[in-house]
Short mmCIF file of C-alpha atoms in Angstrom, two decimals:
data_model
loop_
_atom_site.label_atom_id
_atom_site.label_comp_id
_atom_site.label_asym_id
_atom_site.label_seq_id
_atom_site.Cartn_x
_atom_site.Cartn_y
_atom_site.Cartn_z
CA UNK A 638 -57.03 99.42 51.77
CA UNK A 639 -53.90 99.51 53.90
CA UNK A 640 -53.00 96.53 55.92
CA UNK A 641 -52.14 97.65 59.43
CA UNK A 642 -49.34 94.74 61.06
CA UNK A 643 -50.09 96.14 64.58
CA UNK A 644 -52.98 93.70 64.41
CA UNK A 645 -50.15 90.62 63.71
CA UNK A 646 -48.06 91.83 66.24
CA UNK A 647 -51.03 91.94 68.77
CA UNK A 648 -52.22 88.80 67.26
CA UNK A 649 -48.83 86.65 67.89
CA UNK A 650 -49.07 86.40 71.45
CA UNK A 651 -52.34 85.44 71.04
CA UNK A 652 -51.61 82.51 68.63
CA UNK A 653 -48.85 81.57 70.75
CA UNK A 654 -51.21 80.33 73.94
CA UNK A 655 -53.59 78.92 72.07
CA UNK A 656 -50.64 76.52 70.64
CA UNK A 657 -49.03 75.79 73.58
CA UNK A 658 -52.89 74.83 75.74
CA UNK A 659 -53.53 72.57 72.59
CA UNK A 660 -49.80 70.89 72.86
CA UNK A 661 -50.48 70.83 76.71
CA UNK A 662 -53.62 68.64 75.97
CA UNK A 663 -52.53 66.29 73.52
CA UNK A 664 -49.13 65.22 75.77
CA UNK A 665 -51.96 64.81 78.77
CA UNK A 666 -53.63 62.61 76.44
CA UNK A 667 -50.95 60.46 75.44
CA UNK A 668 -49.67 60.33 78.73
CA UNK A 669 -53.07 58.99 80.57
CA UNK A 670 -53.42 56.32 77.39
CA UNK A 671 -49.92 55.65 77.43
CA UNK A 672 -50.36 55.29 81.22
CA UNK A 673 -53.52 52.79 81.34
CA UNK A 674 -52.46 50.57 78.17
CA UNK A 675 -48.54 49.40 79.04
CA UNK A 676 -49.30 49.09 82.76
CA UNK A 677 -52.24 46.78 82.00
CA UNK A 678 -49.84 44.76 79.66
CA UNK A 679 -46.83 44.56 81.69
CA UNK A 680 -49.06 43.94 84.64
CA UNK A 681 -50.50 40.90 82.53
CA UNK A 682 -46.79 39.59 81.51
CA UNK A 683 -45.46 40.00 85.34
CA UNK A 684 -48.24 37.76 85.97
CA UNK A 685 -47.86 35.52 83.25
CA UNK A 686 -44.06 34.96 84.36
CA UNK A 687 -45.45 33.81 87.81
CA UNK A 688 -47.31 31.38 86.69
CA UNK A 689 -51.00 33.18 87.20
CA UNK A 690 -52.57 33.03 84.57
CA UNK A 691 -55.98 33.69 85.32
CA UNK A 692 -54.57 37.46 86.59
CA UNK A 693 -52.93 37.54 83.37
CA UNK A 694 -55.94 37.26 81.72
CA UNK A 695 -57.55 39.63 83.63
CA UNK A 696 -54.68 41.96 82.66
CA UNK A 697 -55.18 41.66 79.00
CA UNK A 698 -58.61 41.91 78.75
CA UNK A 699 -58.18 45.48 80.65
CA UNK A 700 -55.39 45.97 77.99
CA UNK A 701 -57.70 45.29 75.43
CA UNK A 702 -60.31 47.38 76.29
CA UNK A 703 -57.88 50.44 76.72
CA UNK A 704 -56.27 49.99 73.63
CA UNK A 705 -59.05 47.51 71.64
CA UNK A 706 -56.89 48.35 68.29
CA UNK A 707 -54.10 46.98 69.57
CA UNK A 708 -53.44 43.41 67.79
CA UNK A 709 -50.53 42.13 69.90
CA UNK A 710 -52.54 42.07 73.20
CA UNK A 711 -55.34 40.28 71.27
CA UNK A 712 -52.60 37.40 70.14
CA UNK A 713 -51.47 37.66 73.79
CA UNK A 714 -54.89 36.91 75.21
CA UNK A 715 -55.60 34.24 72.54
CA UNK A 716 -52.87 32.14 73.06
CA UNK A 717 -53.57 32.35 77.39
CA UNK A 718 -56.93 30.63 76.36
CA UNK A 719 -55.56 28.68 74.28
CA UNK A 720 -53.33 27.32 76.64
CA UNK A 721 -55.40 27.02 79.54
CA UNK A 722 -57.70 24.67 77.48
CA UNK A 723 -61.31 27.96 77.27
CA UNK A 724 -60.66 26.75 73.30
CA UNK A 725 -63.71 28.51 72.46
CA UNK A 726 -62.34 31.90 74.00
CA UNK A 727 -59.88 32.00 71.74
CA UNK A 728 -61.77 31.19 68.45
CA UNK A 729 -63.36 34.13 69.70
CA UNK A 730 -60.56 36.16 70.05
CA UNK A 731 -58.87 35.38 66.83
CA UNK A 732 -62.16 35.65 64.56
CA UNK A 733 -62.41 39.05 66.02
CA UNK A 734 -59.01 39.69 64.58
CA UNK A 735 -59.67 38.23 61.01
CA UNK A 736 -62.84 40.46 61.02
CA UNK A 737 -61.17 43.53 61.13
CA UNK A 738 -60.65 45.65 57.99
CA UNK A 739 -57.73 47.28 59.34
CA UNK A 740 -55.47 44.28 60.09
CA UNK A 741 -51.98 44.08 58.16
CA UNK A 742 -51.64 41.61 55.80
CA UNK A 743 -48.85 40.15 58.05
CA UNK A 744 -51.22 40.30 61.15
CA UNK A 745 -54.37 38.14 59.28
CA UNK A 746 -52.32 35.23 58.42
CA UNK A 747 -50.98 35.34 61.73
CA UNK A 748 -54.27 35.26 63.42
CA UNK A 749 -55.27 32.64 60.62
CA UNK A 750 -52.74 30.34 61.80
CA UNK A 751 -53.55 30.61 66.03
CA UNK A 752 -57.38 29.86 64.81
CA UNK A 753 -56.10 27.14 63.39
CA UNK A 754 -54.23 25.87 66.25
CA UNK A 755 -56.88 26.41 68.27
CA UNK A 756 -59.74 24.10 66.36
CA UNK A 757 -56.92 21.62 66.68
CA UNK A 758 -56.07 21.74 70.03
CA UNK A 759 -60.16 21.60 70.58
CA UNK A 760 -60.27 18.56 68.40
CA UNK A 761 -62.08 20.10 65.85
CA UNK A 762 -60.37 18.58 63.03
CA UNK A 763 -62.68 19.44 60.12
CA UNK A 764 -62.39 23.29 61.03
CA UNK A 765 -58.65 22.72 61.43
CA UNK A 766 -58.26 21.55 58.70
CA UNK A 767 -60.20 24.08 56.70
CA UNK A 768 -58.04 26.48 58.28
CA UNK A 769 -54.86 25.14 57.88
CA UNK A 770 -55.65 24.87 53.94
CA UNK A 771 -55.96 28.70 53.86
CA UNK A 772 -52.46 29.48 54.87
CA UNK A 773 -50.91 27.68 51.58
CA UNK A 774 -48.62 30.27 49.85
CA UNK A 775 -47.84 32.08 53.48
CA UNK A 776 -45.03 32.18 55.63
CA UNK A 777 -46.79 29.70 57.81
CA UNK A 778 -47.50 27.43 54.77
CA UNK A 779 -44.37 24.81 55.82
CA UNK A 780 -45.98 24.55 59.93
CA UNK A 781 -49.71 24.44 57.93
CA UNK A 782 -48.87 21.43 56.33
CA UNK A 783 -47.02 19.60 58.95
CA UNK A 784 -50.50 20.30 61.41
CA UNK A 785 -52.26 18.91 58.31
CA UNK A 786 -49.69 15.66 58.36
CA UNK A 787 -50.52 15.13 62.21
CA UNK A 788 -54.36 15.83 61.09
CA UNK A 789 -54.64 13.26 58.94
CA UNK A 790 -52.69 10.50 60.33
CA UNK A 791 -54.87 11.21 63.03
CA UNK A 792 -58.02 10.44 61.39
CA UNK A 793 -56.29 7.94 59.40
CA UNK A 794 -56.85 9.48 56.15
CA UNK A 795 -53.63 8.65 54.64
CA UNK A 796 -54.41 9.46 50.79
CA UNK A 797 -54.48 12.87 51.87
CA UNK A 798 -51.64 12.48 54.22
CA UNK A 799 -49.25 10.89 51.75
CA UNK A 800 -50.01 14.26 49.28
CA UNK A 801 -49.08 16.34 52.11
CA UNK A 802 -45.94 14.13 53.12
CA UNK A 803 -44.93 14.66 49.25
CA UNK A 804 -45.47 18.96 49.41
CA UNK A 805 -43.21 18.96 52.01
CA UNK A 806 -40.17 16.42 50.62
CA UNK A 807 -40.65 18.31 47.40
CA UNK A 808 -40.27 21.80 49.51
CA UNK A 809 -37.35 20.19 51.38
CA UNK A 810 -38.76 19.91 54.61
CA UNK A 811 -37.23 16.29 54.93
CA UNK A 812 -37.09 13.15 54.35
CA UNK A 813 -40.49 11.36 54.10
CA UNK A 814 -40.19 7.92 52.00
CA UNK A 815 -40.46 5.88 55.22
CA UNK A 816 -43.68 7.74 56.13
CA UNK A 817 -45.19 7.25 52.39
CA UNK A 818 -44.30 3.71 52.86
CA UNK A 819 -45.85 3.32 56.31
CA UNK A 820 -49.01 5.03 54.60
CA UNK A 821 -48.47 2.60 51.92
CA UNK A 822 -48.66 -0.33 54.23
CA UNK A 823 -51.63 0.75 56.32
CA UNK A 824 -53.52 1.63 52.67
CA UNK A 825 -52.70 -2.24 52.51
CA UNK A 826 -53.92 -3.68 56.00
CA UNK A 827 -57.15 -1.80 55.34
CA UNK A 828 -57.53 -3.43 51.95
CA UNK A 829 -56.80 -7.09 53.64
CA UNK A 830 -59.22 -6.53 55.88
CA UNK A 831 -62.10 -5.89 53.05
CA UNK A 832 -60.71 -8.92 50.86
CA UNK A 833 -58.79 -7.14 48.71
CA UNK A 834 -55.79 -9.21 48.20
CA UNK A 835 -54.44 -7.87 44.78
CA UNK A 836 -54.93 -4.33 45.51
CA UNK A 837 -53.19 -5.17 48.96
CA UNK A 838 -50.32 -6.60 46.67
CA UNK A 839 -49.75 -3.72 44.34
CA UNK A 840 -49.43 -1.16 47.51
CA UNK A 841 -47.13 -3.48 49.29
CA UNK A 842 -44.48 -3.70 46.87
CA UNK A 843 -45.15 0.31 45.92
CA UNK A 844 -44.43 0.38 49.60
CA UNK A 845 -41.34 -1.30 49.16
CA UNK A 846 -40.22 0.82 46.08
CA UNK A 847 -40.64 3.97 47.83
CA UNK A 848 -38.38 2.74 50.94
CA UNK A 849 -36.23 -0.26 49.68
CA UNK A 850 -34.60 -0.22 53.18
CA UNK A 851 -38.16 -0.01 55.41
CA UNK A 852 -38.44 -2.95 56.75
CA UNK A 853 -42.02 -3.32 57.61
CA UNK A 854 -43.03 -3.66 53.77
CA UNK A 855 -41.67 -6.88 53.64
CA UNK A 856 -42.84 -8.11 56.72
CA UNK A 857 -46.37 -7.31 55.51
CA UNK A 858 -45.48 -8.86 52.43
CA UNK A 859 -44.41 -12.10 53.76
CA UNK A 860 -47.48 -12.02 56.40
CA UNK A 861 -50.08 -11.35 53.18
CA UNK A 862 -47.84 -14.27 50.57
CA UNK A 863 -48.30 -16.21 53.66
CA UNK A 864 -52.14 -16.62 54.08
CA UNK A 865 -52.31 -16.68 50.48
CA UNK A 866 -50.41 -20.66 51.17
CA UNK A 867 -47.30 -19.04 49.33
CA UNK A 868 -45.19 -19.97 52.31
CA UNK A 869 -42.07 -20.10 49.99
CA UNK A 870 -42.27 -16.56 48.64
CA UNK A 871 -42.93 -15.19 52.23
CA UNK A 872 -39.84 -16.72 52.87
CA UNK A 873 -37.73 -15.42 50.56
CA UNK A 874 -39.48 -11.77 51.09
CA UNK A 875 -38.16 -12.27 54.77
CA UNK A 876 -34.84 -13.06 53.75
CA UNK A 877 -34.15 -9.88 51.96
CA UNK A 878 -35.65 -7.98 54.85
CA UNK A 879 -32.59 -9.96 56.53
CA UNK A 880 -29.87 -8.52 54.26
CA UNK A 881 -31.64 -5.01 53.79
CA UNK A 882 -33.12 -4.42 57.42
CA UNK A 883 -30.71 -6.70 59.73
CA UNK A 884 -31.68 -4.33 62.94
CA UNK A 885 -34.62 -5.83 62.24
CA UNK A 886 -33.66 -9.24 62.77
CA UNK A 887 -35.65 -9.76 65.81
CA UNK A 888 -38.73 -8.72 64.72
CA UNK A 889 -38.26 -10.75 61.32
CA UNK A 890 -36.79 -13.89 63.11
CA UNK A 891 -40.35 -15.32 64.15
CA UNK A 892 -42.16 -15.38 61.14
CA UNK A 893 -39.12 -16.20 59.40
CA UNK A 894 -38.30 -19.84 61.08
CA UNK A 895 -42.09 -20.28 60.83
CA UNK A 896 -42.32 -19.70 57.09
CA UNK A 897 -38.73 -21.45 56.54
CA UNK A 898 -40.60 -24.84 58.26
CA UNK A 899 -43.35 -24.50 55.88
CA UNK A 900 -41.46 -24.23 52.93
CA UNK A 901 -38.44 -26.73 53.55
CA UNK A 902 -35.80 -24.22 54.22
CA UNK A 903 -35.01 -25.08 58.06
CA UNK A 904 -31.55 -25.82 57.32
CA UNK A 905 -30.89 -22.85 55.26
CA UNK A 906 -32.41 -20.54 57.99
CA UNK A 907 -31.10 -21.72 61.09
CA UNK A 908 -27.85 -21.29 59.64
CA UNK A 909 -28.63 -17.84 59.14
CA UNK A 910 -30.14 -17.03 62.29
CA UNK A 911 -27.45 -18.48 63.89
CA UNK A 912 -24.66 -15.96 62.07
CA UNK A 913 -27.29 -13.72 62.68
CA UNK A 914 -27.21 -13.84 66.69
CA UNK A 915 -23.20 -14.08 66.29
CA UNK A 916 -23.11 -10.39 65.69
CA UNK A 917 -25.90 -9.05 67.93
CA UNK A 918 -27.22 -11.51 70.60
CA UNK A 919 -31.36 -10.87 70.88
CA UNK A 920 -33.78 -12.77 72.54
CA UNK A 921 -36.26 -13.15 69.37
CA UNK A 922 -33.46 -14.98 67.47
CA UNK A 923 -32.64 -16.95 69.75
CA UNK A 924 -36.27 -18.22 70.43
CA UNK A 925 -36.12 -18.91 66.74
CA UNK A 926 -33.11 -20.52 66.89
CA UNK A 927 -34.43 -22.95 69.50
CA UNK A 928 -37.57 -23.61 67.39
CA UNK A 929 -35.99 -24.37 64.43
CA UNK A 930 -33.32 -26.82 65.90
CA UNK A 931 -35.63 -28.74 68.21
CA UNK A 932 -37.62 -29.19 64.54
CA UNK A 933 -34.75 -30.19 62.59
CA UNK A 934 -32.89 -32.34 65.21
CA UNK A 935 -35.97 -33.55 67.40
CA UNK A 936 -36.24 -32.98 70.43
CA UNK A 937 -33.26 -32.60 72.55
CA UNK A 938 -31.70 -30.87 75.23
CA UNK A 939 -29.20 -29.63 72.98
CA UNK A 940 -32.13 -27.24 71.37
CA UNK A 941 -32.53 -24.98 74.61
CA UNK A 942 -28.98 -24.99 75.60
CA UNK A 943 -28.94 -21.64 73.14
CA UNK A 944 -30.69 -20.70 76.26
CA UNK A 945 -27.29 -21.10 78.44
CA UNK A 946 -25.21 -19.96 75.62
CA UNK A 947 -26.98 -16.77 75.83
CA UNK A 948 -26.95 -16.16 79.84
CA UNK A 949 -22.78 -16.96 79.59
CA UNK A 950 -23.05 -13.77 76.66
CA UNK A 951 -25.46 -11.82 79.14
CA UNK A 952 -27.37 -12.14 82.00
CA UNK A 953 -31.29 -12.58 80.74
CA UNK A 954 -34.14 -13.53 83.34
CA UNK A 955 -36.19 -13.92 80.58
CA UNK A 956 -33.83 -16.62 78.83
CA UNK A 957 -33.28 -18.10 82.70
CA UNK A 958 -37.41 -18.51 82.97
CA UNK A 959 -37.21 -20.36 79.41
CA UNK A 960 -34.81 -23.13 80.10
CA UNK A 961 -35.77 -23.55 83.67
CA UNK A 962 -39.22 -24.11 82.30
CA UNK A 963 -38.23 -27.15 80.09
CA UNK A 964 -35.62 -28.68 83.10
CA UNK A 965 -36.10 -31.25 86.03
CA UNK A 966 -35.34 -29.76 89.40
CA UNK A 967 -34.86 -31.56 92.64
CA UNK A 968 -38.08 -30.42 94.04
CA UNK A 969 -40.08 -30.84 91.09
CA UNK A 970 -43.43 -30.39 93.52
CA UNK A 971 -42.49 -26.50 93.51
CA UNK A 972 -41.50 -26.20 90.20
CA UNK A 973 -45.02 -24.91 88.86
CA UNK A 974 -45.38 -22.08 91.87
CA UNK A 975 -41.98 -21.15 90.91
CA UNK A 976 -42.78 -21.04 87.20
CA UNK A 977 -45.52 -18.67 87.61
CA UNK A 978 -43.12 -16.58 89.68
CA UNK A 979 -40.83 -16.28 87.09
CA UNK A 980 -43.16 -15.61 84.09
CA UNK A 981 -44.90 -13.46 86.49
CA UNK A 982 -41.45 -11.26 86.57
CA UNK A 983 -40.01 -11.35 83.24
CA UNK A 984 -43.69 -10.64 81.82
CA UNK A 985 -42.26 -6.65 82.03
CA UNK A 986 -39.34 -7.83 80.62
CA UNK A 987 -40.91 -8.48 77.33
CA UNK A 988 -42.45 -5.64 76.34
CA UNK A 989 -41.89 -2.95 73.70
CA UNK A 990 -41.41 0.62 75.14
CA UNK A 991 -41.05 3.52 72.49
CA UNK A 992 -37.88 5.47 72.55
CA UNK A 993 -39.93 8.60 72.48
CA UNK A 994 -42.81 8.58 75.14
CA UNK A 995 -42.16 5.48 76.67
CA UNK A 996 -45.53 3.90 76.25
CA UNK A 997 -45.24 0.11 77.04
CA UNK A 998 -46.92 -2.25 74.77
CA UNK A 999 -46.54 -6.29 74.79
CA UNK A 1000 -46.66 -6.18 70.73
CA UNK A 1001 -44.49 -4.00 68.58
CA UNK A 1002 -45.93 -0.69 67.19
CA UNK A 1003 -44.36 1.15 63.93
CA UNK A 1004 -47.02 4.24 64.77
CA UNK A 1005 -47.17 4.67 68.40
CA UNK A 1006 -50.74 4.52 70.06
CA UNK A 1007 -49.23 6.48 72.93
CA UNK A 1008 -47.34 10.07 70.67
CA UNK A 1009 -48.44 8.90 67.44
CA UNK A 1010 -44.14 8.76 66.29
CA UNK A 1011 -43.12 6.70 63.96
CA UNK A 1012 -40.66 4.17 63.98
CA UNK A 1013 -39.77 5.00 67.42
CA UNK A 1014 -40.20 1.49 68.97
CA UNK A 1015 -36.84 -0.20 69.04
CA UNK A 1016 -37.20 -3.64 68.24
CA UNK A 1017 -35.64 -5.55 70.67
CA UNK A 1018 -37.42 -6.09 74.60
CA UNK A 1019 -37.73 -4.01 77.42
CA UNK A 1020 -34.57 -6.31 78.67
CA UNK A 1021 -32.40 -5.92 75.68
CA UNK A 1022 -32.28 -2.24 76.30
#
C-alpha cells in the first residue's frame, strides 16, 4: 500500500499546537507553584529577620503546605519551635521528616540530630540521649557526643560520661584529663558518702594519675587521709599540691596550716606560706599565715600585723575588717556597731564568682551550679580580682 506524506505534511501543523498548548501549561504551572512556595518562604525569613516570629511561623507552615516535600522549610519551621520553647512542635516536625521514605541519607541524620536537640532542650534526657546514640558514625557524631558529655554530667552519671570524655580525646576533640579526673573525684565523694573509704582511695589517686597537675585530687586526698586521723599524710598530699598546683595556693593554704598543726609541721609550713605570699599576695594565705604564727608564737600582736603588711602591698577592706576586729579603739562602746558594718560590707568581698557566668557563691565550686563549666572559678575572692 502506498504511503501518501500529504497526510505528514497536513499533520505537522497539527503536532506543532498541540506542543506548544502543552509547553504553555506546564510553564503556567511552574510559575503559580514557583509563585506560592518562595513568596511564602521569603515572606517567613523577612519576618524572621524582624524579630516576628510567630508570622514567621505562620509563613512556613503556608510554605509547607505548598510545597509539603520540601525538607528545608520543614528544618526551618522546626528549629522556630524549637527556639521559641513549643518543644513538642518540633518533635513533631522532625519525626515527620525521619518518617519519610524519600529523605536523603544526608537529610535523616540531619533531622536525627534537631530531634535530638529538641528532647534536650525539653529536658527529656532519656529520649536525648537515645537519640544522640544513633548519630555515632555520622557527620554529627563529634557534636552527638559532646550533647551526650553535657547529658550526663547533668544527671551525674559520670561512668558514662568519663567513656564519652575518652571517644572524644581519642578522636582529638581535646584535651579531657582534667574532666576524667574531676569525674574521678566526684566517683570518690559519692563513695565517702556511702562509707566506702578504700574504694574512695583507689579513685583518688587514679584521679591524680590521670591529671598529675589537677589540683583538686589532692585536696580531696588530704580532706579523705584527714578524717581517716592520718593528719601527717594529708599534709604531705597538700604540700605537693603546693609545688604542682601553686595557683592554687589559696585554696590549699587552709587545710594546709590546719593539717600542718595536727601533725607537728607548723614551722615547716609557715615558712612556706610565707615564701608563698612573697610571690603572689592572697588573702587565704595570709589568714593562714596569721593562724599558724599566733599558734607557734602565742598570741601576739605581731600575728595580725600580716594584716598591715598586706594593706601597705594593697588596699584590702577585707584585711582592714580583720585587724580592726582584734584592736582597741578609742571609743571602744562603738566598736561592735562598727564591726557589723564592716563584716556587713566585705561579706561581698569574699565570695567566689566564676569567670564564665558570673554566678556568686560564698564556697568555691570546680563544676559551676550556675553554667555547669568547669574549672572556671578562679580561686582567689571577689576582692582579689
Amino acid at each position: 500500500m502506498d504511503f501518501d506524506l500529504s497526510w505528514i505534511l497536513l499533520g505537522l501543523p497539527f503536532a506543532f499546537v498541540l506542543g506548544w498548548v502543552a509547553s504553555r501549561l506546564d510553564l503556567r504551572q511552574l510559575r503559580i507553584e514557583n509563585h506560592q512556595a518562595p513568596k511564602a518562604y521569603f515572606k517567613g525569613l523577612n519576618f524572621l529577620l524582624n524579630e516576628q516570629q510567630d508570622q514567621a511561623i505562620d509563613a512556613f507552615i503556608e510554605a509547607v503546605q505548598n510545597d509539603p516535600d520540601t525538607s528545608e522549610l520543614h528544618f526551618a519551621l522546626g528549629n522556630l519551635f524549637r527556639r521559641r520553647g513549643e518543644y513538642e512542635r518540633a518533635v513533631r516536625v522532625h519525626e515527620h521528616l525521619l518518617s519519610r521514605g524519600d529523605l536523603s541519607l544526608a537529610d535523616r541524620q540531619r533531622a536525627q540530630h534537631a530531634l535530638a536537640l529538641d528532647y534536650l532542650k525539653a529536658g527529656l534526657l532519656d529520649r536525648a540521649e537515645a537519640a544522640l546514640l544513633k548519630l555515632e558514625g555520622t557527620p554529627f557524631e563529634a557534636q552527638a557526643r559532646l550533647a551526650l558529655l553535657a547529658n550526663y554530667e547533668r544527671s551525674r552519671d559520670w561512668t558514662q560520661a568519663a567513656q564519652i570524655a575518652q571517644k572524644l580525646a581519642h578522636a582529638n576533640q581535646g584535651s579531657f584529663s582534667g574532666r576524667l579526673a574531676h569525674y574521678l573525684c566526684e566517683q570518690a565523694a559519692s563513695c565517702i558518702a556511702n562509707q566506702e573509704p578504700e574504694q574512695a582511695l583507689s579513685l583518688l589517686q587514679e584521679s591524680i594519675e590521670t591529671a598529675p597537675d589537677a589540683p583538686r585530687p589532692r585536696i580531696d586526698l588530704a580532706k579523705l587521709l584527714n578524717s581517716q586521723g592520718k593528719p601527717g599524710e594529708a599534709y604531705a598530699a597538700l604540700q605537693k599540691s603546693l609545688e604542682s598546683s601553686p595557683a592554687a595556693t589559696p585554696l590549699i593554704a587552709g587545710p594546709f596550716a590546719e593539717y600542718a598543726l595536727a601533725s607537728g609541721h607548723s614551722f615547716e609550713a609557715l615558712e612556706l606560706l610565707k615564701t608563698n605570699y612573697d610571690l603572689a599576695p592572697s588573702l587565704d594565705v595570709l589568714d593562714a599565715i596569721v593562724a599558724l604564727e599566733a599558734t607557734v608564737q602565742g598570741p601576739s600582736p605581731s600575728a595580725r600585723d600580716w594584716y598591715v603588711r598586706h594593706l601597705e602591698r594593697e588596699p584590702s577592706l577585707v584585711a582592714a575588717a580583720k585587724w580592726i576586729a582584734g584592736e582597741k579603739l578609742e571609743h571602744e562602746q562603738f566598736h561592735p556597731q562598727v564591726q557589723r558594718a564592716l563584716d556587713h560590707a566585705v561579706k561581698p568581698l569574699t565570695r567566689y564568682r566564676c569567670a564564665a557566668c558570673g554566678f556568686e557563691a560564698k564556697q568555691h565550686f570546680w563544676h559551676c551550679p550556675g553554667c555547669q563549666a568547669w574549672d572556671s572559678y578562679p580561686t582567689r575572692r571577689v576582692e582579689e580580682l
